Amino acid sequence: MTLTIELRVNPGKANELYQTLQALLSTIRNAKGCMDCLANQGVRDVNVHVLTCDWDSRENFEVYIRSGNGSALIGAIDLLVEEARIQVGSGAKWEGSEVLKRIRRET
């Protein structure tokens, strides 16, 4: 399952978001079921970041997003991002950050 998160950062927060995503990468990569995770900053527009993570199953992704580290990712999006587009699974519809919050609330 591929998770794709496209982020347009709040003005003046590009460097802070980049550093935050870099710090979160190791926790994501070490999570059970994460096969790969990459964060990229736009070349033409430094205010755009893309986080792409491949998971062996949706279940393991959901365990991660409900963890403290998943909460940190959601918190960074809430604090630093002007607009988020999130796709949970290839071919899934694009949604806002509320999709991650909804998954956290589900049991």
PDB file of C-alpha atoms in Angstrom:
ATOM      1  CA  MET A   1       0.000   0.000   0.000  1.00  0.00           C
ATOM      2  CA  THR A   2       1.415   3.375  -0.968  1.00  0.00           C
ATOM      3  CA  LEU A   3       0.762   6.502   1.066  1.00  0.00           C
ATOM      4  CA  THR A   4       1.359   9.781  -0.772  1.00  0.00           C
ATOM      5  CA  ILE A   5       1.207  13.098   1.050  1.00  0.00           C
ATOM      6  CA  GLU A   6       1.585  16.348  -0.929  1.00  0.00           C
ATOM      7  CA  LEU A   7       2.108  19.379   1.281  1.00  0.00           C
ATOM      8  CA  ARG A   8       2.075  23.094   0.542  1.00  0.00           C
ATOM      9  CA  VAL A   9       3.828  24.682   3.472  1.00  0.00           C
ATOM     10  CA  ASN A  10       2.760  27.853   5.269  1.00  0.00           C
ATOM     11  CA  PRO A  11       4.795  30.894   4.169  1.00  0.00           C
ATOM     12  CA  GLY A  12       8.188  30.995   5.868  1.00  0.00           C
ATOM     13  CA  LYS A  13       7.920  27.413   7.180  1.00  0.00           C
ATOM     14  CA  ALA A  14       9.532  25.462   4.284  1.00  0.00           C
ATOM     15  CA  ASN A  15      12.816  24.820   6.080  1.00  0.00           C
ATOM     16  CA  GLU A  16      11.076  23.863   9.326  1.00  0.00           C
ATOM     17  CA  LEU A  17       8.812  21.374   7.536  1.00  0.00           C
ATOM     18  CA  TYR A  18      11.779  19.914   5.636  1.00  0.00           C
ATOM     19  CA  GLN A  19      13.723  19.396   8.883  1.00  0.00           C
ATOM     20  CA  THR A  20      10.666  17.904  10.603  1.00  0.00           C
ATOM     21  CA  LEU A  21      10.035  15.448   7.770  1.00  0.00           C
ATOM     22  CA  GLN A  22      13.703  14.422   7.758  1.00  0.00           C
ATOM     23  CA  ALA A  23      13.515  13.743  11.505  1.00  0.00           C
ATOM     24  CA  LEU A  24      10.308  11.717  11.107  1.00  0.00           C
ATOM     25  CA  LEU A  25      11.690   9.592   8.266  1.00  0.00           C
ATOM     26  CA  SER A  26      13.689   7.291  10.553  1.00  0.00           C
ATOM     27  CA  THR A  27      10.683   6.618  12.788  1.00  0.00           C
ATOM     28  CA  ILE A  28       8.515   5.878   9.759  1.00  0.00           C
ATOM     29  CA  ARG A  29      11.139   3.666   8.127  1.00  0.00           C
ATOM     30  CA  ASN A  30      11.612   1.711  11.375  1.00  0.00           C
ATOM     31  CA  ALA A  31       7.889   1.140  11.841  1.00  0.00           C
ATOM     32  CA  LYS A  32       6.647  -2.399  11.382  1.00  0.00           C
ATOM     33  CA  GLY A  33       5.603  -2.940   7.778  1.00  0.00           C
ATOM     34  CA  CYS A  34       7.226   0.164   6.272  1.00  0.00           C
ATOM     35  CA  MET A  35       9.140  -0.957   3.204  1.00  0.00           C
ATOM     36  CA  ASP A  36      10.357   2.485   2.095  1.00  0.00           C
ATOM     37  CA  CYS A  37       9.694   6.148   2.775  1.00  0.00           C
ATOM     38  CA  LEU A  38      11.003   9.220   0.956  1.00  0.00           C
ATOM     39  CA  ALA A  39      10.533  12.945   1.484  1.00  0.00           C
ATOM     40  CA  ASN A  40      11.183  15.384  -1.337  1.00  0.00           C
ATOM     41  CA  GLN A  41      11.115  19.163  -1.537  1.00  0.00           C
ATOM     42  CA  GLY A  42      10.103  20.857  -4.773  1.00  0.00           C
ATOM     43  CA  VAL A  43      12.915  22.124  -6.965  1.00  0.00           C
ATOM     44  CA  ARG A  44      10.910  24.887  -8.623  1.00  0.00           C
ATOM     45  CA  ASP A  45       8.732  25.555  -5.584  1.00  0.00           C
ATOM     46  CA  VAL A  46      10.436  24.965  -2.203  1.00  0.00           C
ATOM     47  CA  ASN A  47       7.055  25.374  -0.509  1.00  0.00           C
ATOM     48  CA  VAL A  48       5.891  21.999  -1.865  1.00  0.00           C
ATOM     49  CA  HIS A  49       6.946  18.748  -0.189  1.00  0.00           C
ATOM     50  CA  VAL A  50       5.979  15.177  -1.037  1.00  0.00           C
ATOM     51  CA  LEU A  51       6.178  12.258   1.385  1.00  0.00           C
ATOM     52  CA  THR A  52       5.801   8.807  -0.199  1.00  0.00           C
ATOM     53  CA  CYS A  53       5.749   5.676   1.946  1.00  0.00           C
ATOM     54  CA  ASP A  54       5.301   2.072   0.880  1.00  0.00           C
ATOM     55  CA  TRP A  55       3.705  -0.242   3.453  1.00  0.00           C
ATOM     56  CA  ASP A  56       3.365  -4.012   3.316  1.00  0.00           C
ATOM     57  CA  SER A  57      -0.269  -3.662   4.418  1.00  0.00           C
ATOM     58  CA  ARG A  58      -2.846  -1.036   5.236  1.00  0.00           C
ATOM     59  CA  GLU A  59      -3.107  -2.565   8.715  1.00  0.00           C
ATOM     60  CA  ASN A  60       0.541  -1.808   9.531  1.00  0.00           C
ATOM     61  CA  PHE A  61       0.155   1.735   8.188  1.00  0.00           C
ATOM     62  CA  GLU A  62      -2.884   2.218  10.436  1.00  0.00           C
ATOM     63  CA  VAL A  63      -0.936   0.939  13.465  1.00  0.00           C
ATOM     64  CA  TYR A  64       1.755   3.514  12.703  1.00  0.00           C
ATOM     65  CA  ILE A  65      -0.636   6.435  12.204  1.00  0.00           C
ATOM     66  CA  ARG A  66      -2.293   5.620  15.562  1.00  0.00           C
ATOM     67  CA  SER A  67       1.098   5.624  17.331  1.00  0.00           C
ATOM     68  CA  GLY A  68       2.826   8.566  18.972  1.00  0.00           C
ATOM     69  CA  ASN A  69       5.032   8.939  15.896  1.00  0.00           C
ATOM     70  CA  GLY A  70       1.955   9.022  13.685  1.00  0.00           C
ATOM     71  CA  SER A  71       0.573  11.729  15.928  1.00  0.00           C
ATOM     72  CA  ALA A  72       3.787  13.722  15.419  1.00  0.00           C
ATOM     73  CA  LEU A  73       3.362  13.519  11.641  1.00  0.00           C
ATOM     74  CA  ILE A  74      -0.238  14.736  11.870  1.00  0.00           C
ATOM     75  CA  GLY A  75       0.828  17.496  14.275  1.00  0.00           C
ATOM     76  CA  ALA A  76       3.526  18.709  11.875  1.00  0.00           C
ATOM     77  CA  ILE A  77       0.969  18.840   9.064  1.00  0.00           C
ATOM     78  CA  ASP A  78      -1.467  20.782  11.249  1.00  0.00           C
ATOM     79  CA  LEU A  79       1.147  23.310  12.401  1.00  0.00           C
ATOM     80  CA  LEU A  80       3.265  23.878   9.314  1.00  0.00           C
ATOM     81  CA  VAL A  81       1.119  23.153   6.279  1.00  0.00           C
ATOM     82  CA  GLU A  82      -1.236  25.450   4.399  1.00  0.00           C
ATOM     83  CA  GLU A  83      -2.720  22.690   2.226  1.00  0.00           C
ATOM     84  CA  ALA A  84      -2.385  18.893   2.285  1.00  0.00           C
ATOM     85  CA  ARG A  85      -3.467  16.345  -0.304  1.00  0.00           C
ATOM     86  CA  ILE A  86      -3.294  12.744   0.871  1.00  0.00           C
ATOM     87  CA  GLN A  87      -3.793   9.513  -1.035  1.00  0.00           C
ATOM     88  CA  VAL A  88      -4.025   6.357   1.093  1.00  0.00           C
ATOM     89  CA  GLY A  89      -3.380   3.628  -1.473  1.00  0.00           C
ATOM     90  CA  SER A  90      -2.642   3.816  -5.184  1.00  0.00           C
ATOM     91  CA  GLY A  91      -5.701   4.890  -7.092  1.00  0.00           C
ATOM     92  CA  ALA A  92      -7.533   6.074  -3.975  1.00  0.00           C
ATOM     93  CA  LYS A  93      -9.188   9.483  -4.001  1.00  0.00           C
ATOM     94  CA  TRP A  94      -7.165  12.465  -2.805  1.00  0.00           C
ATOM     95  CA  GLU A  95      -8.297  13.836   0.553  1.00  0.00           C
ATOM     96  CA  GLY A  96      -7.174  16.410   3.091  1.00  0.00           C
ATOM     97  CA  SER A  97      -5.377  15.759   6.369  1.00  0.00           C
ATOM     98  CA  GLU A  98      -8.692  14.762   7.957  1.00  0.00           C
ATOM     99  CA  VAL A  99      -8.234  11.296   6.416  1.00  0.00           C
ATOM    100  CA  LEU A 100      -5.263  10.649   8.737  1.00  0.00           C
ATOM    101  CA  LYS A 101      -7.218  11.910  11.740  1.00  0.00           C
ATOM    102  CA  ARG A 102     -10.166   9.713  10.799  1.00  0.00           C
ATOM    103  CA  ILE A 103      -7.908   6.634  10.599  1.00  0.00           C
ATOM    104  CA  ARG A 104      -6.443   7.499  14.034  1.00  0.00           C
ATOM    105  CA  ARG A 105      -9.938   7.579  15.550  1.00  0.00           C
ATOM    106  CA  GLU A 106     -11.008   4.244  14.069  1.00  0.00           C
ATOM    107  CA  THR A 107     -10.538   1.163  16.236  1.00  0.00           C
TER     108      THR A 107
END
